[in-house]
Coordinates of C-alpha atoms (C1' of nucleotides) in Angstrom, one line a residue:
Chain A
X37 CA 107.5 116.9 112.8
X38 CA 106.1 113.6 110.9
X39 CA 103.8 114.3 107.8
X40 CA 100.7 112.7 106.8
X41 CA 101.4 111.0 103.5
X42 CA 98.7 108.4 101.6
X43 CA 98.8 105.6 103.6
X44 CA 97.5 102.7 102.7
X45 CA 94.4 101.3 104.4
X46 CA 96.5 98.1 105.0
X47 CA 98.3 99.8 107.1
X48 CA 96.0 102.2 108.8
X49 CA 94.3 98.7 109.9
X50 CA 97.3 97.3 111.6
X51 CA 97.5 100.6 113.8
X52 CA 94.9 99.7 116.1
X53 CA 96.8 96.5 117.1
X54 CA 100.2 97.8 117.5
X55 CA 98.5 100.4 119.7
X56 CA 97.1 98.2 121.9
X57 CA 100.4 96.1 121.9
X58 CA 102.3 98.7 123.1
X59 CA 100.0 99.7 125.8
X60 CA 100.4 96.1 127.4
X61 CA 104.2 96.3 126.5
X62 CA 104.0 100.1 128.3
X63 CA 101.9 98.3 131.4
X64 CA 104.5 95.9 132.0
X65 CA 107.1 98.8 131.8
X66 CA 108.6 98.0 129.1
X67 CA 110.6 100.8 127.4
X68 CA 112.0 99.3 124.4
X69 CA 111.5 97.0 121.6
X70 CA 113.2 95.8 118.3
X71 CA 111.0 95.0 115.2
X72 CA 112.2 92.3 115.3
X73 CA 111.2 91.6 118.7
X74 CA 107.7 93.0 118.0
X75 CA 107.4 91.3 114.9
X76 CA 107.4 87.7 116.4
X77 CA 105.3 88.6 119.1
X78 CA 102.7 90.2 116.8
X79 CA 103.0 87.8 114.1
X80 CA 104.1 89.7 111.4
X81 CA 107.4 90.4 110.0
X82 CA 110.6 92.6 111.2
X83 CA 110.4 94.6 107.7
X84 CA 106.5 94.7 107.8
X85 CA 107.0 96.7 111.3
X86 CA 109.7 98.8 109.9
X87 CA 107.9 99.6 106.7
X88 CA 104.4 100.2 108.5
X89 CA 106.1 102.7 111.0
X90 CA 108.1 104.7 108.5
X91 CA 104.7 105.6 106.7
X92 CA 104.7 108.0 109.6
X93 CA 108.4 108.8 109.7
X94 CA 111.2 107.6 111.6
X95 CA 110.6 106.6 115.3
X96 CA 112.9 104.2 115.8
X97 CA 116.5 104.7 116.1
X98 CA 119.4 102.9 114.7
X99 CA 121.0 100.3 117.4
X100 CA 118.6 100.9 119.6
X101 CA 115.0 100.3 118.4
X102 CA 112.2 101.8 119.5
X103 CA 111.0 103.8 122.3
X104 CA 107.6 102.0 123.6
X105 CA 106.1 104.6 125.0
X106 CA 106.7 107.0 122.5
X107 CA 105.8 104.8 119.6
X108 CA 102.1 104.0 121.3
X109 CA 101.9 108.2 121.6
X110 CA 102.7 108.5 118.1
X111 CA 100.7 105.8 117.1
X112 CA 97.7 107.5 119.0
X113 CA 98.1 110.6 117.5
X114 CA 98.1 108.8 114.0
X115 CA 94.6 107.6 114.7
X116 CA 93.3 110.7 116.3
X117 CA 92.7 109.0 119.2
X118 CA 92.7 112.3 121.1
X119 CA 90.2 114.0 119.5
X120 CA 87.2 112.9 121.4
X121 CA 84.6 113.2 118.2
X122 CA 81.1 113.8 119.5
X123 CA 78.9 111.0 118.8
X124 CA 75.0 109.8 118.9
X125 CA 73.7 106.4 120.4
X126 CA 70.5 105.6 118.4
X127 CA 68.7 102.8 120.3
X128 CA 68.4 102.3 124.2
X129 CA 67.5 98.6 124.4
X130 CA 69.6 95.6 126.1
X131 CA 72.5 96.3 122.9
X132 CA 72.4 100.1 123.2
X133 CA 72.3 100.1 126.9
X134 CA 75.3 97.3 126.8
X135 CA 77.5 99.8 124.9
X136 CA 76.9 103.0 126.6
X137 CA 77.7 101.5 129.8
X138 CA 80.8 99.4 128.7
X139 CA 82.6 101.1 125.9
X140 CA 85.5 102.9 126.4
X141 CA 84.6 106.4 124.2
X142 CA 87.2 108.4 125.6
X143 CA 90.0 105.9 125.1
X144 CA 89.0 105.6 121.2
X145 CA 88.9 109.0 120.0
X146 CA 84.7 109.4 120.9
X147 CA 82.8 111.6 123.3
X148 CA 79.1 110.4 123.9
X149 CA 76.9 113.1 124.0
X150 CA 73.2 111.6 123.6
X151 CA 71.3 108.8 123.4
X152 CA 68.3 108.6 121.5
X153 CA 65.1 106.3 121.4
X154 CA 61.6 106.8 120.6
X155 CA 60.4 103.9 123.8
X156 CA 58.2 106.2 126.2
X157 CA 59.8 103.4 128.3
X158 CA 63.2 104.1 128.5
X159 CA 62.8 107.8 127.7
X160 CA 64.3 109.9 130.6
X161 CA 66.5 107.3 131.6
X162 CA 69.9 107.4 132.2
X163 CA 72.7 105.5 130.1
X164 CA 76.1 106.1 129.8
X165 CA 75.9 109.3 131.7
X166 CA 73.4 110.6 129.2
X167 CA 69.6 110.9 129.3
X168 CA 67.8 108.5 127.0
X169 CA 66.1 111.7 124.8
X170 CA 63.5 111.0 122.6
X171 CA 63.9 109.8 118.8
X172 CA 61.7 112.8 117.6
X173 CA 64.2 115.2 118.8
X174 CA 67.1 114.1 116.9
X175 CA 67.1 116.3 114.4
X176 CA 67.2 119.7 116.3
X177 CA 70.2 118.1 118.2
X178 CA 72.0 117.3 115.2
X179 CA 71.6 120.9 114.4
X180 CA 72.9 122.6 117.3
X181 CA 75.6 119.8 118.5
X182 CA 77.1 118.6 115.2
X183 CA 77.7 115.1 116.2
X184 CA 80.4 113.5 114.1
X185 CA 79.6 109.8 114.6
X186 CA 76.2 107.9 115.3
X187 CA 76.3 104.1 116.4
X188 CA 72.8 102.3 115.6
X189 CA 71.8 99.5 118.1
X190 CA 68.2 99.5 116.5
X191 CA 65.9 96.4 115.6
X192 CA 67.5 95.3 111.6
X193 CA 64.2 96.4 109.8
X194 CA 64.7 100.6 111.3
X195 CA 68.2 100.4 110.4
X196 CA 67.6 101.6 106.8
X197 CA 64.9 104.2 107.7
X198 CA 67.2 105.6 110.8
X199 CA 70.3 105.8 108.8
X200 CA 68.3 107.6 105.7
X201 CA 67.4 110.0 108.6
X202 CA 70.5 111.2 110.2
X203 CA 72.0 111.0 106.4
X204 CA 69.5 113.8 105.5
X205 CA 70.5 116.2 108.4
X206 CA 74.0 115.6 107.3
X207 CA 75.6 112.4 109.1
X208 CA 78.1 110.6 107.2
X209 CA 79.6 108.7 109.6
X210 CA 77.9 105.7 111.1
X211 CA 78.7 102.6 113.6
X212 CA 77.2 99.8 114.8
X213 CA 79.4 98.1 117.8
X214 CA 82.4 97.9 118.9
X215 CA 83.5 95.4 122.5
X216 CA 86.0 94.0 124.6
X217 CA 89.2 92.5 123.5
X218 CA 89.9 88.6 123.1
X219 CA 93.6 88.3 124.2
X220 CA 95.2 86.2 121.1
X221 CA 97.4 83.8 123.2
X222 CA 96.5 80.6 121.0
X223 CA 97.7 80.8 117.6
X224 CA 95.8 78.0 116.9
X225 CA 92.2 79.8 117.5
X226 CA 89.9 81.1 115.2
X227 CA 88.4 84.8 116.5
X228 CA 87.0 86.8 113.7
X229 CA 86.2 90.2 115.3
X230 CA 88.9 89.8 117.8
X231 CA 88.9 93.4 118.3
X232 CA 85.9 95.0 117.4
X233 CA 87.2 98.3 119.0
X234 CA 90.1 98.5 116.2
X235 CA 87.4 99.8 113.5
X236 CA 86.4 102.5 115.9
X237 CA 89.8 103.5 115.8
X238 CA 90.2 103.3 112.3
X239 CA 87.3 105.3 112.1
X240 CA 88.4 108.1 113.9
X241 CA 91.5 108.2 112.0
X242 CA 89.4 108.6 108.5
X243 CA 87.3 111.3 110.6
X244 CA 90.6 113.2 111.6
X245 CA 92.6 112.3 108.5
X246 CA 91.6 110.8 105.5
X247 CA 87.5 111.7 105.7
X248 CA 85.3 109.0 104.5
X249 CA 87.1 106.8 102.1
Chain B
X122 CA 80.3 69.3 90.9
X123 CA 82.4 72.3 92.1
X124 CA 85.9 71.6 93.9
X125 CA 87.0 73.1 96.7
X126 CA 90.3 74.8 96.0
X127 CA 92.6 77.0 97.9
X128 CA 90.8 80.4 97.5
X129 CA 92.4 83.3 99.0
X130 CA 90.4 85.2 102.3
X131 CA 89.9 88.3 100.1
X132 CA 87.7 86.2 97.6
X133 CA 86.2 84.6 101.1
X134 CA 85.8 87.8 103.0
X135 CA 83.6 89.2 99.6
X136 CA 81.3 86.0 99.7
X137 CA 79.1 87.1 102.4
X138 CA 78.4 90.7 100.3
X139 CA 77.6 88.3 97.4
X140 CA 75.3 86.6 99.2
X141 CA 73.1 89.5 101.0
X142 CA 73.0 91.4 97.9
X143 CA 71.9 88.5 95.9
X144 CA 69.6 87.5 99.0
X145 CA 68.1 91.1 98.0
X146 CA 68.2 90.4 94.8
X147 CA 65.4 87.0 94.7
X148 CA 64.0 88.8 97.6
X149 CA 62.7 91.2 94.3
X150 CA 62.0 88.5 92.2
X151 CA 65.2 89.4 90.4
X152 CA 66.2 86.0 88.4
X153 CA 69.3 86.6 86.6
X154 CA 72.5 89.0 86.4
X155 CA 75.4 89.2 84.6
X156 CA 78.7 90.3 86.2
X157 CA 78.9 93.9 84.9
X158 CA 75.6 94.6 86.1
X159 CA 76.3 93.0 89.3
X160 CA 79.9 94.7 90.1
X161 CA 78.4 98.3 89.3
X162 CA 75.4 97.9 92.1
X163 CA 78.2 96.4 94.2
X164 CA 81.2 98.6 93.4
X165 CA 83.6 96.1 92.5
X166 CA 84.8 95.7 89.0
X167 CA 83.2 93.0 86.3
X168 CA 86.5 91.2 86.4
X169 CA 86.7 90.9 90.1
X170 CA 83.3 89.2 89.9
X171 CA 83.8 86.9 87.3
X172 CA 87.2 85.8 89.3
X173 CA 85.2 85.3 92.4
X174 CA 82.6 83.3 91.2
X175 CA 85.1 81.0 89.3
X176 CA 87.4 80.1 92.4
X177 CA 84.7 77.8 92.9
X178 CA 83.1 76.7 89.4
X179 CA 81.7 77.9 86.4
X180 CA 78.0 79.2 88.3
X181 CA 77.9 81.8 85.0
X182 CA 76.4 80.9 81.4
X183 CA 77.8 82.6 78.4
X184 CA 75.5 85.3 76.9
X185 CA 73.5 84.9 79.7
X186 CA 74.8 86.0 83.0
X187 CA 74.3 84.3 86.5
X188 CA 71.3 82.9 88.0
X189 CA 70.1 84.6 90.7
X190 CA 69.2 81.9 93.1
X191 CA 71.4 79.2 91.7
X192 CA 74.2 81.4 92.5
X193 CA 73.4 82.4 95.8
X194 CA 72.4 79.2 97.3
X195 CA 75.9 78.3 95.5
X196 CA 77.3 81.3 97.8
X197 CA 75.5 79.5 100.8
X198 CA 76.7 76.0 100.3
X199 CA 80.6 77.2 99.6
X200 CA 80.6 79.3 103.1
X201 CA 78.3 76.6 105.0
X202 CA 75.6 78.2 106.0
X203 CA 74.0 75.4 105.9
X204 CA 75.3 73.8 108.9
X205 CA 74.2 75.4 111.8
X206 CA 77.1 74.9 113.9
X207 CA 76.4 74.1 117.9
X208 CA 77.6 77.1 119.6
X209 CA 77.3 78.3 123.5
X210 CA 76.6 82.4 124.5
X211 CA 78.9 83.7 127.7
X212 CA 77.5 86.5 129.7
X213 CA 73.9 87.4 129.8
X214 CA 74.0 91.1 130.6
X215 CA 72.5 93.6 128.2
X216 CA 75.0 92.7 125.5
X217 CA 74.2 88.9 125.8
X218 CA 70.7 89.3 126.1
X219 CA 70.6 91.4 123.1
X220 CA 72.6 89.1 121.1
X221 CA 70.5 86.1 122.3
X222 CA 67.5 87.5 121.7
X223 CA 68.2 89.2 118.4
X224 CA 71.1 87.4 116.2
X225 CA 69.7 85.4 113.3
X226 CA 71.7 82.1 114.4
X227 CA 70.1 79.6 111.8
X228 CA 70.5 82.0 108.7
X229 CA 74.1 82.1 109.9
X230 CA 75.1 78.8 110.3
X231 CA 74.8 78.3 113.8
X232 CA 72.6 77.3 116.5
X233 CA 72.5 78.4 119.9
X234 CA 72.2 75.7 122.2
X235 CA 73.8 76.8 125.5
X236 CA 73.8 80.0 127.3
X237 CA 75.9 81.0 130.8
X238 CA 76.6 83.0 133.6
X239 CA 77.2 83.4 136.9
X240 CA 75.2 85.5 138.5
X241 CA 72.6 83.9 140.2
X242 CA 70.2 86.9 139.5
X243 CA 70.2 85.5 136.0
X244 CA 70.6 81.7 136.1
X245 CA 67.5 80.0 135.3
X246 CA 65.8 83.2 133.5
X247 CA 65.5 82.3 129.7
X248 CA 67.1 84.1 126.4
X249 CA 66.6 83.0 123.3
X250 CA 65.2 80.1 123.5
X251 CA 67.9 79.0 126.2
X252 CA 67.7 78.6 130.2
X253 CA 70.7 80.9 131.1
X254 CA 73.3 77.7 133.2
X255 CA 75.4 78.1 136.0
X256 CA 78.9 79.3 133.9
X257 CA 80.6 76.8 136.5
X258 CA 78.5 73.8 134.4
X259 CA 80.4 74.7 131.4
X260 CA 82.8 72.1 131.4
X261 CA 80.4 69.1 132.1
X262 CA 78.2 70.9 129.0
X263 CA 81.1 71.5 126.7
X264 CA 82.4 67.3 127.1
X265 CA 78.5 66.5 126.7
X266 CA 77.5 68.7 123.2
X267 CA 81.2 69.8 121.7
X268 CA 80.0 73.0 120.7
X269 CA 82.0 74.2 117.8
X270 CA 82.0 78.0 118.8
X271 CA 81.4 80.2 121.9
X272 CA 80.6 83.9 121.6
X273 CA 81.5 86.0 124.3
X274 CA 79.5 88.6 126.0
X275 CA 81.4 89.1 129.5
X276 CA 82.9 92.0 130.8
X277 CA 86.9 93.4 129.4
X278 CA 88.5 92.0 132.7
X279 CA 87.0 88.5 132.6
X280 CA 87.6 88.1 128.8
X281 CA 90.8 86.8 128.9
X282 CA 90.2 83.9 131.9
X283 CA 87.2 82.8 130.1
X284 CA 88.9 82.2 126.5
X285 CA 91.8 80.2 128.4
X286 CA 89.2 78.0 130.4
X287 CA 87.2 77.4 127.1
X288 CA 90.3 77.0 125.4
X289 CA 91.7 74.4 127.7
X290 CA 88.4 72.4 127.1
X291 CA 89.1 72.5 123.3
X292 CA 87.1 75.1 122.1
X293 CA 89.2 76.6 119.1
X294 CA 87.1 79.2 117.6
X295 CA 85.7 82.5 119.1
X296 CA 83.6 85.4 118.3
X297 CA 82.3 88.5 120.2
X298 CA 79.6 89.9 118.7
X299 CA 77.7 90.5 115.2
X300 CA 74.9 92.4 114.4
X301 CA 72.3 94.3 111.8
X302 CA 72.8 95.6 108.2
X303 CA 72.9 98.9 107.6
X304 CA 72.3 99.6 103.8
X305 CA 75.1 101.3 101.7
X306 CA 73.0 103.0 99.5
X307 CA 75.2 106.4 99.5
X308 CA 78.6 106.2 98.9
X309 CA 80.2 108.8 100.5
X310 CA 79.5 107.2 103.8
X311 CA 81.8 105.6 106.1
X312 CA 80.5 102.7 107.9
X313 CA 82.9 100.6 109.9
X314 CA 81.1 97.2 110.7
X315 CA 78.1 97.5 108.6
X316 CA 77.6 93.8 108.4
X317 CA 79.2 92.1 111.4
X318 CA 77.4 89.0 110.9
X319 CA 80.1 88.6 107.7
X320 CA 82.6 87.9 110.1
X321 CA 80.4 85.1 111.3
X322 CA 80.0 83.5 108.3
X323 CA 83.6 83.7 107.3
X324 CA 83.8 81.6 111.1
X325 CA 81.5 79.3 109.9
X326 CA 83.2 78.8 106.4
X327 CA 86.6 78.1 108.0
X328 CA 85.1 75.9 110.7
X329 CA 83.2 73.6 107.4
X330 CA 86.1 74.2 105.0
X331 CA 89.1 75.4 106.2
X332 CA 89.6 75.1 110.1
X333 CA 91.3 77.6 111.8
X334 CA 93.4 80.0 109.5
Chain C
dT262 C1' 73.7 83.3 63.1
dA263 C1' 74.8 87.5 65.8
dG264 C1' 75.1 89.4 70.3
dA265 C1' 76.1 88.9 74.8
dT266 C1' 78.6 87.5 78.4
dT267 C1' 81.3 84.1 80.6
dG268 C1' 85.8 81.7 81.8
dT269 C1' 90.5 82.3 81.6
dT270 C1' 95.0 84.0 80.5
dA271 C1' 98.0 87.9 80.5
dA272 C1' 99.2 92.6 82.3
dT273 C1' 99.1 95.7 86.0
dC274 C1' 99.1 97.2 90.3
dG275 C1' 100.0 97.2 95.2
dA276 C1' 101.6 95.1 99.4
dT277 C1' 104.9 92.2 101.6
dT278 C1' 109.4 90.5 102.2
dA279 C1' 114.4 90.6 101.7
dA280 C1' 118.7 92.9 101.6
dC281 C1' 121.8 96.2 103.0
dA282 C1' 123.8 100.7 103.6
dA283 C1' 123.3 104.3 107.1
dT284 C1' 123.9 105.3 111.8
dC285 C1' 123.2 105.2 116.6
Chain D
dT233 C1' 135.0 101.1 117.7
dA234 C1' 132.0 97.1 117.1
dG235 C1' 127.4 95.5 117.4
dA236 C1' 122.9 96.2 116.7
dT237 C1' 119.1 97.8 114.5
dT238 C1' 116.9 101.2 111.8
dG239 C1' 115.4 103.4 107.3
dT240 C1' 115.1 102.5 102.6
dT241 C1' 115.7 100.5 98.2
dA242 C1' 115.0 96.4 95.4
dA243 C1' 112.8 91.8 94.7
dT244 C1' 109.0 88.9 95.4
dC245 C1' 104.6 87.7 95.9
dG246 C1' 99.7 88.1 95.5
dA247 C1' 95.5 90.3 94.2
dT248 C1' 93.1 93.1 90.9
dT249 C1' 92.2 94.6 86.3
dA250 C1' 92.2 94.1 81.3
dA251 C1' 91.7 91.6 77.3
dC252 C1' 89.9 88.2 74.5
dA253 C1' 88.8 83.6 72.9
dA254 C1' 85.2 80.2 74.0
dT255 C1' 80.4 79.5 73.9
dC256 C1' 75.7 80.0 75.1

DNA sequence: TAGATTGTTAATCGATTAACAATC
DNA sequence: TAGATTGTTAATCGATTAACAATC
């Protein structure tokens, strides 16, 4: 029905937050908003919303606004959030084993399908659902799985080395972390990385959509 | 010398890329630059650069260039890196532990100086540096040291409480998590986060110059 | 001095906001 | 129909880029 027209980044980055909006708005059973009504509550303006959503074609409708939870299921299709990408952990330490365990893959458009670390320790484990495999062995499995995505929870001086690696056999996608939301209730607060999540999302929209910009 | 003027958050949010890359820079004895030089390693444009740099002063010598150091401990001073903020750690699980033990705190402008949680398995054990308290202390703590930050490391569902209790104390500013560089050396990569610990100095240059935006 | 490169002003580009006609 | 609210065009605002005079 919609197409996919050049949106601006701008705009792709406010995605992830109308998403989530609507998914509370959904929770409490709401089934219809204004821009204008979502526009105060979000903090931006009624012609902002209006212009962001028509990148993506009309949703709304005249006299009525818009549907909530069809807005959040367009929205989510926009992003690709339900394309479950196949992804790599690399690193199995307190930060790798901290997002395995905790991050919500399916809900942001990412499928975990192995862990990797080269710790003789840790190797065999479980995390995440997924054995802890050993670092040596990552680039057969990037051979036969095709992972789309690898998120790097390694010690700062094997970042660059690790990275190199899986760019080699072909990655070109990378992450590093992504957690929980801060609820923004106080306008008066500073949170940078309020929603870490949100570039995840973005990420799997430039993976479905736009490719690496 | 320099004033502080009204600079817009897209000059701020490029600041901490200045400063790694000219961190890198000195790091390889590299003493001066000029700004075409300088915006084709970085990708920006020599305009952009020379726009940056003079929101804040004239860092720059005709005929010459920028000097390397100079400029970057310029960088340093202007996002107040310098002042190594008080700030407390929530949660010590796997992500807090991690973060703790790992997060260069005094290169960023903070310094860790209280750590909590609530399960007793962890009270008392140490992380970076810190006895892990009793979360339940954290009001007699906060009214005692007037930590200018908290990062949180707590689970999705416990998020919310937490930032209303700290907020209710008068703790304005928040952050959840940054971590390692990964090295944009090829350009057809997508990395979302690759320096979270940006987003940290931004924090600390609105908490020294600007407050809460 | 001549060459190089900044600092700064002017032009362009893009994103946000305002206005309003279309329409539910 | 009348009222409400979108979709969309036009106006504004801000950020980036280009150009060039100042000057080291």
């Amino acid at each position: 029905m919609r197409k996919e027209k050049p949106v601006s980044m701008s705009v792709i980055r406010r995605l992830p937050r109308y998403h989530r909006f609507l998914s509370e708005l959904a929770k409490n059973s709401v089934t219809r908003i204004s821009s204008q009504e979502l526009s105060e509550k979000m903090g931006f303006t009624a012609s902002q919303v209006r212009q962001d959503f028509n990148c993506f074609g009309g949703f709304g409708q005249q006299g009525y606004g818009y549907n909530v939870p069809q807005l959040r299921a367009a929205i989510e299709e926009i992003l690709g959030l339900q394309n479950q990408f196949p992804c790599i952990l690399v690193g199995a330490g307190n930060l790798g084993k901290a997002i395995a365990g905790h991050m919500p893959f399916m809900q942001l458009g990412f499928r975990l399908i192995g862990v990797f670390d080269n710790s003789p320790k840790v190797i065999g484990q479980k995390i995440g659902g997924q054995d802890i495999r050993p670092y040596d062995t990552i680039g057969a499995f990037y051979q036969e799985h095709q992972p789309a995505m690898a998120i790097l929870c390694v010690p700062k001086e094997n970042v660059e080395a690790i990275a190199d690696e899986l760019y080699g056999l072909g990655m070109r996608s990378f992450w590093n972390f992504g957690h929980y939301d801060i609820v923004l209730k106080h306008p008066d607060v500073t949170v940078e990385n309020v929603h870490m999540n949100d570039s995840l999302m973005t990420l799997c929209y430039k993976l479905s959509a736009g490719g690496p910009s």
